[in-house]
Tab-separated table of C-alpha atoms in Angstrom:
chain	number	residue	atom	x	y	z
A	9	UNK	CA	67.758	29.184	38.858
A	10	UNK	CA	70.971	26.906	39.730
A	11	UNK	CA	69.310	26.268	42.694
A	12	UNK	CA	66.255	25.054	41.343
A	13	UNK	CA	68.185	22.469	39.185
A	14	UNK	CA	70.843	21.195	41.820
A	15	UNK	CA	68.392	21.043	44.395
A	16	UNK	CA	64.711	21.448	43.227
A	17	UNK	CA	61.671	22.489	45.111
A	18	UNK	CA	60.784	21.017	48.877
A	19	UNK	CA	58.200	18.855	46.964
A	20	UNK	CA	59.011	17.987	43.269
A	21	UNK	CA	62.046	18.261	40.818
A	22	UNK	CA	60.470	19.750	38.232
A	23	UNK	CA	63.196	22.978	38.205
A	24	UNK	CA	61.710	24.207	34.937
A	25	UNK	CA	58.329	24.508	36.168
A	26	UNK	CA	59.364	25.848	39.004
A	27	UNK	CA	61.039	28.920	37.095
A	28	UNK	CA	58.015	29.146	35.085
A	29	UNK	CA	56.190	30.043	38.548
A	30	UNK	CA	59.067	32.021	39.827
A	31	UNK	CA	58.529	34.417	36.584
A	32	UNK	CA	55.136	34.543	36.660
A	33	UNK	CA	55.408	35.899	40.307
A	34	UNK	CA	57.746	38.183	39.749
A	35	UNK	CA	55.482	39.173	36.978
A	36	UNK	CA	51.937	38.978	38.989
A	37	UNK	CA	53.059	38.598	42.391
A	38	UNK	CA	49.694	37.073	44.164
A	39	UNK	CA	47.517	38.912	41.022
A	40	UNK	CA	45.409	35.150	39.968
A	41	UNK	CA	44.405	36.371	36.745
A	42	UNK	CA	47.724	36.528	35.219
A	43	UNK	CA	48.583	33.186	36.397
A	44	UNK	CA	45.274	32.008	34.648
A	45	UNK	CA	46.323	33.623	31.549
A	46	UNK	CA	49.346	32.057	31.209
A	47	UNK	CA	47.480	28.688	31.567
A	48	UNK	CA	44.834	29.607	28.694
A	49	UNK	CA	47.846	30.802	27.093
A	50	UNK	CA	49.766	27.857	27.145
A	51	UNK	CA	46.724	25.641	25.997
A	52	UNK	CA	46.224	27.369	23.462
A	53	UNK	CA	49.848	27.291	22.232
A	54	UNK	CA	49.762	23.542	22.562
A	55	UNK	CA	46.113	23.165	20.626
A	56	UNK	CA	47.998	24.603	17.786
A	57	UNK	CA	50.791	22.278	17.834
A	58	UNK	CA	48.509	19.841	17.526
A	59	UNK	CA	46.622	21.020	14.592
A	60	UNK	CA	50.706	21.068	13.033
A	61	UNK	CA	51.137	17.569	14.308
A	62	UNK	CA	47.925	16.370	12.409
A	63	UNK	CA	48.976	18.180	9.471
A	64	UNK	CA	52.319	16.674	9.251
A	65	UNK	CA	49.903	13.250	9.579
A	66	UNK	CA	48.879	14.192	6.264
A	67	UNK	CA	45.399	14.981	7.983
A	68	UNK	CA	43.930	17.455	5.991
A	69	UNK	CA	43.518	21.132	7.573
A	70	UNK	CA	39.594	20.904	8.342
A	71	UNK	CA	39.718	17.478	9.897
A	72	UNK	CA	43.172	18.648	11.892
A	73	UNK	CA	41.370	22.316	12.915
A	74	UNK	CA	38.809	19.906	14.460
A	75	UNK	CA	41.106	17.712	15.944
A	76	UNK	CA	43.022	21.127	17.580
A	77	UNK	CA	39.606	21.979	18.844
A	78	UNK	CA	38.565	19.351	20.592
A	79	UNK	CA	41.651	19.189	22.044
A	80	UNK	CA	40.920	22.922	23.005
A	81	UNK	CA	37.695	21.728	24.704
A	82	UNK	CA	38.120	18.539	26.079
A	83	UNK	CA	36.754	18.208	29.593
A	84	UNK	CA	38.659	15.430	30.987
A	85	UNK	CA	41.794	17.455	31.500
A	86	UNK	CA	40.205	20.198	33.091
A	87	UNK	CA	41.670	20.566	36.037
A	88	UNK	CA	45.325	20.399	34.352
A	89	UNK	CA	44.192	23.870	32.645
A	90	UNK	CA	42.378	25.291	35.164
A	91	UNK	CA	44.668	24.595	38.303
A	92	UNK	CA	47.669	26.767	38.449
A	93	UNK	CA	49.897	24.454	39.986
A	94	UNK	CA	49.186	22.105	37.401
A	95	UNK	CA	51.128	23.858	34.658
A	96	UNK	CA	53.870	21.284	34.561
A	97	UNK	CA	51.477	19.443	32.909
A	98	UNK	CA	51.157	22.121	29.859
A	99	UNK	CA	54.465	22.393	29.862
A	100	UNK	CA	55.929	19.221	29.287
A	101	UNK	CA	53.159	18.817	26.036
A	102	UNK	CA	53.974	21.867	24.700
A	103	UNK	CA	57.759	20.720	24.827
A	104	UNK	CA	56.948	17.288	23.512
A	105	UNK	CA	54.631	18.715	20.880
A	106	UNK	CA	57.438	21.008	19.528
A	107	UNK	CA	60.014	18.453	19.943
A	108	UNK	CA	57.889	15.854	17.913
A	109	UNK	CA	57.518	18.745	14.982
A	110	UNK	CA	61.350	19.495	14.860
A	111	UNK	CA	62.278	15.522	15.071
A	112	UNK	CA	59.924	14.769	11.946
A	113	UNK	CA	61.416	17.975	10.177
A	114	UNK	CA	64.842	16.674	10.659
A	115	UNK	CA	64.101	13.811	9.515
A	116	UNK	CA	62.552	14.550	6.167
A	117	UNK	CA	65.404	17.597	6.080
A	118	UNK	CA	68.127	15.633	7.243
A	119	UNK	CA	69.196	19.239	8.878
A	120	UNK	CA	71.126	19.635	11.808
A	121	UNK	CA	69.535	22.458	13.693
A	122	UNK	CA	66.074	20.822	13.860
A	123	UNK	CA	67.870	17.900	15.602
A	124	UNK	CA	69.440	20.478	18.097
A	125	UNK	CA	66.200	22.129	18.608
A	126	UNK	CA	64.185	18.905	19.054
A	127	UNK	CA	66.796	17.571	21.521
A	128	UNK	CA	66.945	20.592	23.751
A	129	UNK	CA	62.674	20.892	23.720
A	130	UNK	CA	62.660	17.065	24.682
A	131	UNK	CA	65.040	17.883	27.449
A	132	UNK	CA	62.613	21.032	28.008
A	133	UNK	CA	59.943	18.138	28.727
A	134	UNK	CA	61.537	15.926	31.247
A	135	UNK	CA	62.651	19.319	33.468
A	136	UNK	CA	59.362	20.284	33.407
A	137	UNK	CA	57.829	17.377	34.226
A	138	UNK	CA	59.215	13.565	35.167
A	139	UNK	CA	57.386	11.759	32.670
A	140	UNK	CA	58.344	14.086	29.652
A	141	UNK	CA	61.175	11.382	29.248
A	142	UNK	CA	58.839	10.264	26.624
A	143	UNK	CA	60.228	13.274	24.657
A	144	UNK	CA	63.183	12.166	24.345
A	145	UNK	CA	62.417	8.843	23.566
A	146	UNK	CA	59.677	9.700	20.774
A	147	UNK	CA	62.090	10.505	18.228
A	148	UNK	CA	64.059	7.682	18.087
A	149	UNK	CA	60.792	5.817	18.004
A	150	UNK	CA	59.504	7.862	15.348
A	151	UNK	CA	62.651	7.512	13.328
A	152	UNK	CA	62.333	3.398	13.692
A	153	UNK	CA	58.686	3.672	12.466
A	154	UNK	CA	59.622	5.359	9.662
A	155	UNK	CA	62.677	4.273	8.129
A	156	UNK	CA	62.903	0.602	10.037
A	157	UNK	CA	65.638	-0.808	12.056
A	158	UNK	CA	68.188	-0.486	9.249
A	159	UNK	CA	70.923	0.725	9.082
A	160	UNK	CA	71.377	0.094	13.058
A	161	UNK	CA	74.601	2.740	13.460
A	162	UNK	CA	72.008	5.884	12.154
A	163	UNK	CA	70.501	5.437	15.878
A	164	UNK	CA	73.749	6.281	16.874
A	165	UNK	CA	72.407	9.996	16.572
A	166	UNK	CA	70.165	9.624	19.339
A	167	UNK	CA	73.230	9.112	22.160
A	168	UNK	CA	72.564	12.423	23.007
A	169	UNK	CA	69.241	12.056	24.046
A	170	UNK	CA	70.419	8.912	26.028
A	171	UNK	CA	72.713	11.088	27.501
A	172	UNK	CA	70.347	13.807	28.341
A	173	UNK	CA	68.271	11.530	30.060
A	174	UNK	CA	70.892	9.824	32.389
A	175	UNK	CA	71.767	12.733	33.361
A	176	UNK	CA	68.674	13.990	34.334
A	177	UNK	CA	67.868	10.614	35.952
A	178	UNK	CA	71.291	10.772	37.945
A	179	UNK	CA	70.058	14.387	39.195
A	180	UNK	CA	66.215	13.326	40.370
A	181	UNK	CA	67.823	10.016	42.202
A	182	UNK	CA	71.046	11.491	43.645
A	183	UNK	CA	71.107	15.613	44.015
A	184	UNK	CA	67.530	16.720	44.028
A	185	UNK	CA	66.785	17.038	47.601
A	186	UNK	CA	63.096	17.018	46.694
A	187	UNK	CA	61.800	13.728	47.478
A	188	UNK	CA	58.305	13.596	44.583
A	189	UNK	CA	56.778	10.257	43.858
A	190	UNK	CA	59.850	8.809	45.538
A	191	UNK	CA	58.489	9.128	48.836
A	192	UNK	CA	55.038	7.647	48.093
A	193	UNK	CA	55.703	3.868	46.967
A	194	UNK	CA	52.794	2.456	48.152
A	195	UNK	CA	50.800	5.065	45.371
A	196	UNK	CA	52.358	3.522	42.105
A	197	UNK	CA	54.701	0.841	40.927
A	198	UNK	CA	55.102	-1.727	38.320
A	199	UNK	CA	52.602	-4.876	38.639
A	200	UNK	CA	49.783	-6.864	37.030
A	201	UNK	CA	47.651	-3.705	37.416
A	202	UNK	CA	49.157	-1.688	34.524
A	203	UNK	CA	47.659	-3.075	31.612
A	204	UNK	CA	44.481	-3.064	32.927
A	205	UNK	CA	45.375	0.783	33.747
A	206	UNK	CA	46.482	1.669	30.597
A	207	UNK	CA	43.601	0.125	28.979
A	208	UNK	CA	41.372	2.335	32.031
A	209	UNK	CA	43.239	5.531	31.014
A	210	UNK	CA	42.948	5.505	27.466
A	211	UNK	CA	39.392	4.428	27.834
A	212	UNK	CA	38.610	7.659	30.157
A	213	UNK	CA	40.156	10.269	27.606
A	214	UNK	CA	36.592	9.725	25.463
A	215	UNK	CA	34.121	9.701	28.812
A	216	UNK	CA	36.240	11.780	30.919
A	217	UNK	CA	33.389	10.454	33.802
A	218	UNK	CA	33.548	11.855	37.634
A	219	UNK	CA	33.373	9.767	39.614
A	220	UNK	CA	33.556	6.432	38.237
A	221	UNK	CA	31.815	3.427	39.633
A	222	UNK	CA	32.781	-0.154	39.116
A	223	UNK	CA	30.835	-1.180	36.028
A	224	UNK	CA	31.386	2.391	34.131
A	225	UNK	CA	34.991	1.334	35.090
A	226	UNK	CA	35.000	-1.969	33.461
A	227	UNK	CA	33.311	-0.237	30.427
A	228	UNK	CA	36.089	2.253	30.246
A	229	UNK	CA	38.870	-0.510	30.033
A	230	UNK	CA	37.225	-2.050	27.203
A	231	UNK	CA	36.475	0.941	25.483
A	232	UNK	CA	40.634	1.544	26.173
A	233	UNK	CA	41.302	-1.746	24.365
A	234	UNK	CA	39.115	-0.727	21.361
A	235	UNK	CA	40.998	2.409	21.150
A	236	UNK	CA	44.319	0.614	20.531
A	237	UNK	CA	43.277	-0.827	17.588
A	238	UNK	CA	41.578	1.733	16.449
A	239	UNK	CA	44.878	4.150	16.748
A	240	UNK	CA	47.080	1.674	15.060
A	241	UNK	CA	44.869	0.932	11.672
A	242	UNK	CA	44.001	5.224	11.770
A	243	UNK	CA	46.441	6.128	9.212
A	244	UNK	CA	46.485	4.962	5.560
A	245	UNK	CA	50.275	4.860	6.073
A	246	UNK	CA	50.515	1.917	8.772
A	247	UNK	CA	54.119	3.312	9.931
A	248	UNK	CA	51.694	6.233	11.338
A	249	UNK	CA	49.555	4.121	13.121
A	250	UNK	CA	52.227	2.395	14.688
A	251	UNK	CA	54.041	5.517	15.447
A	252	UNK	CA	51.045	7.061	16.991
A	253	UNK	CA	50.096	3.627	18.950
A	254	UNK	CA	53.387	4.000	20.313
A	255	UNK	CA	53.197	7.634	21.511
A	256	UNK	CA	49.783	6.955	22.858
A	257	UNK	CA	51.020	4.400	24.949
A	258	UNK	CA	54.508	6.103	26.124
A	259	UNK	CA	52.551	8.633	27.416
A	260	UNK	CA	49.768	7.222	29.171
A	261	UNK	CA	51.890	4.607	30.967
A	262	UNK	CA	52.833	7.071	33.619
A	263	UNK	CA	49.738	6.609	34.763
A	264	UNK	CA	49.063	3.793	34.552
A	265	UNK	CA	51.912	2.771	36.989
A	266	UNK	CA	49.443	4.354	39.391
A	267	UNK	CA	47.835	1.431	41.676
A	268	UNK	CA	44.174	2.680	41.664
A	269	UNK	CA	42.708	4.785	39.137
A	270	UNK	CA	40.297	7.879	39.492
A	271	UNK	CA	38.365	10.786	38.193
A	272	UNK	CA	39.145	13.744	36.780
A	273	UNK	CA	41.361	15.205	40.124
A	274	UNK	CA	43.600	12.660	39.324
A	275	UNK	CA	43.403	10.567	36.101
A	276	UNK	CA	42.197	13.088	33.930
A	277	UNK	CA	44.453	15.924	34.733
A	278	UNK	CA	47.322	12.914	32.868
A	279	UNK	CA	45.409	12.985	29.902
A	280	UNK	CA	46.364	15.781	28.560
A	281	UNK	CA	49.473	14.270	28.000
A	282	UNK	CA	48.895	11.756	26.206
A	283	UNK	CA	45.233	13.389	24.134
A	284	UNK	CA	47.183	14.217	21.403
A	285	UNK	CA	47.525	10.549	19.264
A	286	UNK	CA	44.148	9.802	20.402
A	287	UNK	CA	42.282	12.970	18.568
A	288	UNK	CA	44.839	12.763	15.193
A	289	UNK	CA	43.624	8.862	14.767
A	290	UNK	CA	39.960	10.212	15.274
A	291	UNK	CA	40.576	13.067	12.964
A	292	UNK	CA	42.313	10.121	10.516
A	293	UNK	CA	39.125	8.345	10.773
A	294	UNK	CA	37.059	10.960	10.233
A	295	UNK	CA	38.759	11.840	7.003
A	296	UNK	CA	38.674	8.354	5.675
A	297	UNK	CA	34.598	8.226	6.439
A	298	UNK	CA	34.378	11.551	4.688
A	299	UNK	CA	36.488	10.125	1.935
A	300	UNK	CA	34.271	6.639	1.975
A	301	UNK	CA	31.177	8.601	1.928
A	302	UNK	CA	31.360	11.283	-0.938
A	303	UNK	CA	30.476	9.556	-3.899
């Protein structure tokens, strides 16, 4: 286990997925069914969260059941659930999921050992996965959309989290010996080609198409750029919308760093990360139709 974490594994530092694996062998040895299990397992875990998220969105419980299972369901990130070696991608959403509960709990609870918990399931995220550094980032965000910028020294909380990811940072750039997305710069970096990525990404979470061809592409950018808006006016409560525009696009901008986008081998296996905000605004909306509609 120290191991993993000083030096991580020949191709990724991801030490907390890797001693997911390590346990699961020890557990299974080369027996594939158990390592499915713990997939399904895990999915299921983190469709749950999600129908707790949508309830703490003041979604009500039929509209966030349905929002839990089409998250359950969803095709485009297939391949996240059924590929083994894919699990860091469960992982780090259960993690973020759980921290995002405990954050909003603290909040509204002002207690202590929420914070603690949130703090050490958003560091959960990030060793499980590079870009669950959103999960420690959410809750500061999530405190600013809900209580504003003022007073500025309450945000002095969050130094911890700051902390937590330096550190982390200092290990995948310094000790890791593991060289991941490092070693590949010509695959991803930061240019004129990540809006129009982002936009791409979002867009594929409701088509989930495979493969994509240039015009279905163009669609799916627009259809991306819809989605924003739609995600930000979701909520009756604007700070919500905001909140979950902001998550939406925190977690799909991993991605979209990527140069060129693709299918479901690559593109849609990342949306599971970033699924969640998009299926609470549609469950908002859906709510507010059924509201619009009963008299």
């Amino acid at each position: 286990a120290w191991e993993q974490f000083a030096v991580g594994s020949p191709l990724d530092y991801r030490p907390l997925a890797t001693l997911y694996f390590m346990a699961l062998q020890a557990m299974f040895g080369d027996w594939a069914p158990g390592y499915y299990a713990f997939s399904l397992l895990l999915h299921t875990f983190n469709a749950l969260l999600v129908f707790f998220v949508a309830r703490t969105f003041r979604i009500s419980w039929q509209f966030a059941a349905l929002a839990a299972l089409f998250f359950l369901i969803h095709p485009a990130p297939v391949r996240a659930v059924r590929w083994v070696n894919d699990a860091a991608n469960l992982l780090q959403t259960f993690f973020l999921l759980l921290s995002l509960l405990l954050a909003w709990r603290s909040l509204v609870t002002g207690g202590r050992r929420c914070y603690w918990l949130s703090l050490a399931c958003g560091a959960a995220a990030v060793f499980s996965k590079e870009s669950g550094l959103v999960a420690l980032v959410l809750p500061c965000v999530l405190d600013f959309c809900l209580r504003g910028l003022r007073p500025l020294k309450r945000f002095a909380r969050y130094a911890p989290h700051c902390l937590t990811a330096a550190f982390y940072l200092y290990l995948y750039m310094s000790i890791a010996h593991s060289p991941g997305w490092r070693s590949h710069p010509e695959v991803f970096g930061i240019g004129s080609h990540v809006p129009r990525n982002l936009a791409y990404s979002v867009g594929f979470a409701w088509l989930a198409p495979d493969p994509s061809s240039p015009l279905l592409s163009n669609f799916l950018v627009l259809l991306g750029l819809l989605s924003l808006g739609a995600v930000v006016t979701a909520f009756r409560d604007r700070k919500l919308g905001v909140f979950a525009l902001l998550w939406l696009l925190l977690c799909a901008l991993p991605t979209a760093l990527f140069r060129t986008t693709g299918g479901l081998a690559s593109t849609g296996r990342y949306v599971y990360f970033f699924l969640p905000p998009l299926l609470l605004a549609a469950a908002s909306w859906a709510g507010r139709a059924q509201e619009a509609l009963r008299p």
